Amino acid sequence: MSGLSIRDVSIRYGKRVVIRDLTLPDLPAGQVTVLAGPNAAGKSTLLRAVAQLGPHAGRIMLDDADLARLPGPQRARLVGFMPQSLPSGSSLIVLESIIAALRAAGETPAAQADAQAMAVLDRLGIGALALNPLDQLSGGQRQLVSLAQAIVRNPRLLLLDEPTSALDLARQVRLLAELRRLAAEGRVVVAVLHDLALAAQWADRIVVLHQGGIHSDGPPEKVLTPAMLAEVYGVEARVERCSRGNLTILIDRELAPVP
Ligand SMILES: Nc1ncnc2c1ncn2[C@@H]1O[C@H](COP(=O)(O)OP(=O)(O)O)[C@@H](O)[C@H]1O
Ligand SMILES: [Mg+2]
């Protein structure tokens, strides 16, 4: 098997089961998969389990390697994780934080680490921020730095939790185009997104989590339906093609208040 495989995964917090016996058809390299679903559906929980940042039952394999059994530095080389928000309170400058992320996968000679970190910042258009303190960045700048930390080790698997939530419109599109390039270079890319119209335009596949399992899984035009939007999100909505042929979603009303 090549790519990411998720089999019989269950995750609980105490007695509360958040993900129940979840199995996904394999996610191949080269594709961008969007993980969607309402608030508290377990998207972050699942992504963190794949990154081995939380306990889980079941098997999560990347290219036939069981991620739970890999030694830390080897896993750090293979898996890049961008959390929903960067922890605050850091005294590092941006460049140091990228180098620290690089070193999690093993020692790199200083000159090479500097060059590699700068190359990633330039790739994301934030080279000018290299010497800024992390704690003085705007939300959107922090999000791009967080992406830089996730990709600097050239991971085979890239996991991103709401990577566009703080970005302006141009940067959202730039980030999604970058995710497509990262996938095309031979990576498995999984991103949690709330904006389903953006997902429709950029994702190869959308997986909708609901009530601890998978509600739907497939190409955007198959997954994005008024029935799914009613059942999962509790809204009456239309899914229509715009003049360019892209899917758009028009929400008409809430069907029942979501608790
Ligand atoms: N560390 C935790 N301890 C206990 N419950 C948690 C923890 N993290 C998340 N949860 C609960 O698990 C559920 C799923 O959360 P999460 O995965 O963050 O959802 P999503 O990312 O889809 O919004 C929520 O009900 C949340 O309250
Ligand atoms: Mg979340």
PDB file of C-alpha atoms and ligand atoms in Angstrom, residues 13 16 18 38-45, ligand 1:
ATOM      1  CA  TYR A  13     -11.668  10.947  26.014  1.00  0.00           C
ATOM      2  CA  ARG A  16     -16.645   9.411  25.878  1.00  0.00           C
ATOM      3  CA  VAL A  18     -15.424  10.661  19.873  1.00  0.00           C
ATOM      4  CA  PRO A  38     -19.471  20.363  12.142  1.00  0.00           C
ATOM      5  CA  ASN A  39     -17.858  21.778  15.280  1.00  0.00           C
ATOM      6  CA  ALA A  40     -16.872  19.073  17.743  1.00  0.00           C
ATOM      7  CA  ALA A  41     -17.254  16.286  15.145  1.00  0.00           C
ATOM      8  CA  GLY A  42     -13.775  15.041  16.047  1.00  0.00           C
ATOM      9  CA  LYS A  43     -11.758  16.428  13.121  1.00  0.00           C
ATOM     10  CA  SER A  44      -8.893  17.735  15.252  1.00  0.00           C
ATOM     11  CA  THR A  45      -9.023  14.605  17.392  1.00  0.00           C
TER      12      THR A  45
HETATM   13  N1  LIG B   1      -8.418  17.007  25.381  1.00  0.00           N
HETATM   14  C1  LIG B   1      -9.734  16.728  25.389  1.00  0.00           C
HETATM   15  N2  LIG B   1     -10.321  16.172  26.479  1.00  0.00           N
HETATM   16  C2  LIG B   1     -11.640  15.875  26.498  1.00  0.00           C
HETATM   17  N3  LIG B   1     -12.464  16.087  25.460  1.00  0.00           N
HETATM   18  C3  LIG B   1     -11.948  16.642  24.355  1.00  0.00           C
HETATM   19  C4  LIG B   1     -10.562  16.985  24.254  1.00  0.00           C
HETATM   20  N4  LIG B   1     -10.322  17.508  23.029  1.00  0.00           N
HETATM   21  C5  LIG B   1     -11.519  17.489  22.387  1.00  0.00           C
HETATM   22  N5  LIG B   1     -12.491  16.978  23.174  1.00  0.00           N
HETATM   23  C6  LIG B   1     -13.909  16.785  22.809  1.00  0.00           C
HETATM   24  O1  LIG B   1     -13.964  15.900  21.694  1.00  0.00           O
HETATM   25  C7  LIG B   1     -14.932  16.334  20.751  1.00  0.00           C
HETATM   26  C8  LIG B   1     -14.254  16.537  19.407  1.00  0.00           C
HETATM   27  O2  LIG B   1     -13.378  17.656  19.503  1.00  0.00           O
HETATM   28  P1  LIG B   1     -12.482  18.116  18.282  1.00  0.00           P
HETATM   29  O3  LIG B   1     -11.769  16.941  17.743  1.00  0.00           O
HETATM   30  O4  LIG B   1     -11.657  19.257  18.738  1.00  0.00           O
HETATM   31  O5  LIG B   1     -13.605  18.584  17.247  1.00  0.00           O
HETATM   32  P2  LIG B   1     -13.489  19.404  15.872  1.00  0.00           P
HETATM   33  O6  LIG B   1     -12.048  19.612  15.583  1.00  0.00           O
HETATM   34  O7  LIG B   1     -14.195  18.575  14.856  1.00  0.00           O
HETATM   35  O8  LIG B   1     -14.241  20.689  16.094  1.00  0.00           O
HETATM   36  C9  LIG B   1     -15.564  17.594  21.320  1.00  0.00           C
HETATM   37  O9  LIG B   1     -16.770  17.254  21.942  1.00  0.00           O
HETATM   38  C10 LIG B   1     -14.549  18.076  22.324  1.00  0.00           C
HETATM   39  O10 LIG B   1     -15.176  18.738  23.378  1.00  0.00           O
END
